[in-house]
Amino acid sequence: MKTFKETYSLNAGIEDVYAALTNPVTIELWSGYPAVMELRPGSLFSLWEGDIEGMIIELQENKKIVQEWFFGEQEGRSLVTIILIRDFGKTQLTIEHNNIPDDAYDNITTGWSEYIIGAIEQFLNPNF
């Protein structure tokens, strides 16, 4: 099992970044895929037509998101913790994703950097 940790600086307000990570309508706009998500701890979510599924563990609006991601029959919890910090009109976003199965690590890290954070940045800054 592996851990991924990365900090990104997004040229967008913290409220917009939080919405892009938690609002299913906004997620569908930047991802192009159906998103099922309730902003309630204990609720299940599904993204990219079920490619990513899990449970909301903790939400602190515009500050912190904690999710458990499901990987089949995996033992142990794969937790994603996202910390958002306001930074002079930008947002510092730190992702820590632990207990990633070895065979999924490369796809997960590419997914975070390119397909999630990259897509959100493009969505929030279409002319940037």
PDB file of C-alpha atoms in Angstrom:
ATOM      1  CA  MET A   1       0.000   0.000   0.000  1.00  0.00           C
ATOM      2  CA  LYS A   2       1.194   3.498  -0.834  1.00  0.00           C
ATOM      3  CA  THR A   3       0.446   7.111   0.084  1.00  0.00           C
ATOM      4  CA  PHE A   4       0.118  10.084  -2.269  1.00  0.00           C
ATOM      5  CA  LYS A   5       0.530  13.614  -0.916  1.00  0.00           C
ATOM      6  CA  GLU A   6       0.669  16.749  -3.043  1.00  0.00           C
ATOM      7  CA  THR A   7      -0.051  20.460  -2.655  1.00  0.00           C
ATOM      8  CA  TYR A   8      -1.481  22.492  -5.515  1.00  0.00           C
ATOM      9  CA  SER A   9      -2.023  26.228  -5.932  1.00  0.00           C
ATOM     10  CA  LEU A  10      -5.246  26.948  -7.801  1.00  0.00           C
ATOM     11  CA  ASN A  11      -6.005  30.333  -9.309  1.00  0.00           C
ATOM     12  CA  ALA A  12      -9.542  30.375  -7.894  1.00  0.00           C
ATOM     13  CA  GLY A  13     -11.421  31.331  -4.760  1.00  0.00           C
ATOM     14  CA  ILE A  14     -11.732  28.781  -1.993  1.00  0.00           C
ATOM     15  CA  GLU A  15     -15.543  28.646  -2.269  1.00  0.00           C
ATOM     16  CA  ASP A  16     -15.318  27.748  -5.969  1.00  0.00           C
ATOM     17  CA  VAL A  17     -12.694  25.055  -5.351  1.00  0.00           C
ATOM     18  CA  TYR A  18     -14.743  23.534  -2.515  1.00  0.00           C
ATOM     19  CA  ALA A  19     -17.844  23.477  -4.743  1.00  0.00           C
ATOM     20  CA  ALA A  20     -15.850  21.849  -7.549  1.00  0.00           C
ATOM     21  CA  LEU A  21     -14.940  19.033  -5.150  1.00  0.00           C
ATOM     22  CA  THR A  22     -18.304  18.566  -3.435  1.00  0.00           C
ATOM     23  CA  ASN A  23     -21.220  19.833  -5.545  1.00  0.00           C
ATOM     24  CA  PRO A  24     -22.420  17.060  -7.891  1.00  0.00           C
ATOM     25  CA  VAL A  25     -23.666  19.514 -10.528  1.00  0.00           C
ATOM     26  CA  THR A  26     -20.310  21.311 -10.566  1.00  0.00           C
ATOM     27  CA  ILE A  27     -18.422  17.991 -10.619  1.00  0.00           C
ATOM     28  CA  GLU A  28     -20.447  16.925 -13.669  1.00  0.00           C
ATOM     29  CA  LEU A  29     -19.588  20.207 -15.416  1.00  0.00           C
ATOM     30  CA  TRP A  30     -15.810  19.807 -15.083  1.00  0.00           C
ATOM     31  CA  SER A  31     -15.629  16.004 -15.333  1.00  0.00           C
ATOM     32  CA  GLY A  32     -18.220  15.367 -18.032  1.00  0.00           C
ATOM     33  CA  TYR A  33     -19.537  12.363 -16.091  1.00  0.00           C
ATOM     34  CA  PRO A  34     -22.455  11.779 -13.718  1.00  0.00           C
ATOM     35  CA  ALA A  35     -21.705  12.476 -10.063  1.00  0.00           C
ATOM     36  CA  VAL A  36     -23.660  11.269  -7.046  1.00  0.00           C
ATOM     37  CA  MET A  37     -22.721  13.007  -3.805  1.00  0.00           C
ATOM     38  CA  GLU A  38     -24.539  14.269  -0.729  1.00  0.00           C
ATOM     39  CA  LEU A  39     -22.827  16.718   1.592  1.00  0.00           C
ATOM     40  CA  ARG A  40     -23.434  14.613   4.670  1.00  0.00           C
ATOM     41  CA  PRO A  41     -20.973  12.478   6.637  1.00  0.00           C
ATOM     42  CA  GLY A  42     -21.816   8.807   6.229  1.00  0.00           C
ATOM     43  CA  SER A  43     -23.289   9.245   2.752  1.00  0.00           C
ATOM     44  CA  LEU A  44     -21.966   7.265  -0.201  1.00  0.00           C
ATOM     45  CA  PHE A  45     -20.699   8.897  -3.387  1.00  0.00           C
ATOM     46  CA  SER A  46     -19.963   7.759  -6.933  1.00  0.00           C
ATOM     47  CA  LEU A  47     -17.942   9.551  -9.632  1.00  0.00           C
ATOM     48  CA  TRP A  48     -16.959   8.733 -13.224  1.00  0.00           C
ATOM     49  CA  GLU A  49     -19.782   6.227 -13.674  1.00  0.00           C
ATOM     50  CA  GLY A  50     -18.689   4.260 -10.611  1.00  0.00           C
ATOM     51  CA  ASP A  51     -14.931   4.275 -11.280  1.00  0.00           C
ATOM     52  CA  ILE A  52     -14.543   6.111  -7.967  1.00  0.00           C
ATOM     53  CA  GLU A  53     -16.850   5.155  -5.110  1.00  0.00           C
ATOM     54  CA  GLY A  54     -16.669   5.818  -1.424  1.00  0.00           C
ATOM     55  CA  MET A  55     -18.111   7.467   1.655  1.00  0.00           C
ATOM     56  CA  ILE A  56     -18.007  11.000   3.025  1.00  0.00           C
ATOM     57  CA  ILE A  57     -16.304  10.887   6.443  1.00  0.00           C
ATOM     58  CA  GLU A  58     -15.967  14.581   7.347  1.00  0.00           C
ATOM     59  CA  LEU A  59     -16.787  17.960   5.808  1.00  0.00           C
ATOM     60  CA  GLN A  60     -15.746  21.410   7.002  1.00  0.00           C
ATOM     61  CA  GLU A  61     -17.100  23.864   4.456  1.00  0.00           C
ATOM     62  CA  ASN A  62     -14.333  25.572   2.465  1.00  0.00           C
ATOM     63  CA  LYS A  63     -11.691  23.975   4.727  1.00  0.00           C
ATOM     64  CA  LYS A  64     -11.556  20.186   4.774  1.00  0.00           C
ATOM     65  CA  ILE A  65     -12.938  17.101   3.037  1.00  0.00           C
ATOM     66  CA  VAL A  66     -12.305  13.547   4.249  1.00  0.00           C
ATOM     67  CA  GLN A  67     -13.477  10.602   2.164  1.00  0.00           C
ATOM     68  CA  GLU A  68     -12.996   6.853   2.237  1.00  0.00           C
ATOM     69  CA  TRP A  69     -12.451   5.365  -1.222  1.00  0.00           C
ATOM     70  CA  PHE A  70     -13.444   1.760  -1.869  1.00  0.00           C
ATOM     71  CA  PHE A  71     -11.106  -0.619  -3.737  1.00  0.00           C
ATOM     72  CA  GLY A  72     -12.935  -3.926  -4.067  1.00  0.00           C
ATOM     73  CA  GLU A  73     -12.047  -6.403  -1.350  1.00  0.00           C
ATOM     74  CA  GLN A  74      -9.174  -4.342   0.057  1.00  0.00           C
ATOM     75  CA  GLU A  75      -8.359  -4.705   3.726  1.00  0.00           C
ATOM     76  CA  GLY A  76      -8.062  -1.411   5.576  1.00  0.00           C
ATOM     77  CA  ARG A  77      -9.404   2.012   4.751  1.00  0.00           C
ATOM     78  CA  SER A  78      -8.138   4.176   1.900  1.00  0.00           C
ATOM     79  CA  LEU A  79      -8.650   7.702   3.203  1.00  0.00           C
ATOM     80  CA  VAL A  80      -8.483  10.909   1.189  1.00  0.00           C
ATOM     81  CA  THR A  81      -7.960  14.111   3.166  1.00  0.00           C
ATOM     82  CA  ILE A  82      -8.184  17.414   1.315  1.00  0.00           C
ATOM     83  CA  ILE A  83      -7.195  20.623   3.099  1.00  0.00           C
ATOM     84  CA  LEU A  84      -8.078  23.995   1.556  1.00  0.00           C
ATOM     85  CA  ILE A  85      -6.320  27.226   2.556  1.00  0.00           C
ATOM     86  CA  ARG A  86      -7.231  30.698   1.283  1.00  0.00           C
ATOM     87  CA  ASP A  87      -4.151  32.370  -0.227  1.00  0.00           C
ATOM     88  CA  PHE A  88      -4.690  35.943  -1.479  1.00  0.00           C
ATOM     89  CA  GLY A  89      -7.480  35.117  -3.936  1.00  0.00           C
ATOM     90  CA  LYS A  90      -6.008  31.726  -4.744  1.00  0.00           C
ATOM     91  CA  THR A  91      -6.481  28.409  -2.999  1.00  0.00           C
ATOM     92  CA  GLN A  92      -3.800  26.103  -1.639  1.00  0.00           C
ATOM     93  CA  LEU A  93      -5.127  22.559  -1.830  1.00  0.00           C
ATOM     94  CA  THR A  94      -3.315  19.655  -0.184  1.00  0.00           C
ATOM     95  CA  ILE A  95      -4.376  16.102  -0.934  1.00  0.00           C
ATOM     96  CA  GLU A  96      -3.241  13.145   1.143  1.00  0.00           C
ATOM     97  CA  HIS A  97      -4.528   9.811  -0.118  1.00  0.00           C
ATOM     98  CA  ASN A  98      -3.318   6.849   1.926  1.00  0.00           C
ATOM     99  CA  ASN A  99      -3.553   3.079   1.724  1.00  0.00           C
ATOM    100  CA  ILE A 100      -3.651   3.045  -2.094  1.00  0.00           C
ATOM    101  CA  PRO A 101      -3.231  -0.464  -3.524  1.00  0.00           C
ATOM    102  CA  ASP A 102       0.168  -0.822  -5.217  1.00  0.00           C
ATOM    103  CA  ASP A 103      -1.383  -1.843  -8.537  1.00  0.00           C
ATOM    104  CA  ALA A 104      -3.652   1.249  -8.563  1.00  0.00           C
ATOM    105  CA  TYR A 105      -1.085   3.842  -7.419  1.00  0.00           C
ATOM    106  CA  ASP A 106       0.035   5.152 -10.832  1.00  0.00           C
ATOM    107  CA  ASN A 107      -3.536   5.506 -12.089  1.00  0.00           C
ATOM    108  CA  ILE A 108      -4.648   7.213  -8.875  1.00  0.00           C
ATOM    109  CA  THR A 109      -1.799   9.743  -8.820  1.00  0.00           C
ATOM    110  CA  THR A 110      -2.246  10.572 -12.512  1.00  0.00           C
ATOM    111  CA  GLY A 111      -5.969  10.858 -11.897  1.00  0.00           C
ATOM    112  CA  TRP A 112      -5.504  13.340  -9.070  1.00  0.00           C
ATOM    113  CA  SER A 113      -3.038  15.555 -10.948  1.00  0.00           C
ATOM    114  CA  GLU A 114      -4.461  15.465 -14.469  1.00  0.00           C
ATOM    115  CA  TYR A 115      -8.089  14.399 -14.408  1.00  0.00           C
ATOM    116  CA  ILE A 116      -9.226  15.973 -11.156  1.00  0.00           C
ATOM    117  CA  ILE A 117      -7.044  18.960 -10.220  1.00  0.00           C
ATOM    118  CA  GLY A 118      -6.099  19.743 -13.837  1.00  0.00           C
ATOM    119  CA  ALA A 119      -9.730  19.586 -14.955  1.00  0.00           C
ATOM    120  CA  ILE A 120     -10.911  21.737 -12.035  1.00  0.00           C
ATOM    121  CA  GLU A 121      -8.264  24.359 -12.774  1.00  0.00           C
ATOM    122  CA  GLN A 122      -9.235  24.411 -16.459  1.00  0.00           C
ATOM    123  CA  PHE A 123     -12.930  24.660 -15.531  1.00  0.00           C
ATOM    124  CA  LEU A 124     -12.406  27.515 -13.067  1.00  0.00           C
ATOM    125  CA  ASN A 125      -9.952  29.352 -15.361  1.00  0.00           C
ATOM    126  CA  PRO A 126     -11.036  28.626 -18.952  1.00  0.00           C
ATOM    127  CA  ASN A 127      -8.867  31.409 -20.428  1.00  0.00           C
ATOM    128  CA  PHE A 128      -5.820  30.793 -18.245  1.00  0.00           C
TER     129      PHE A 128
END
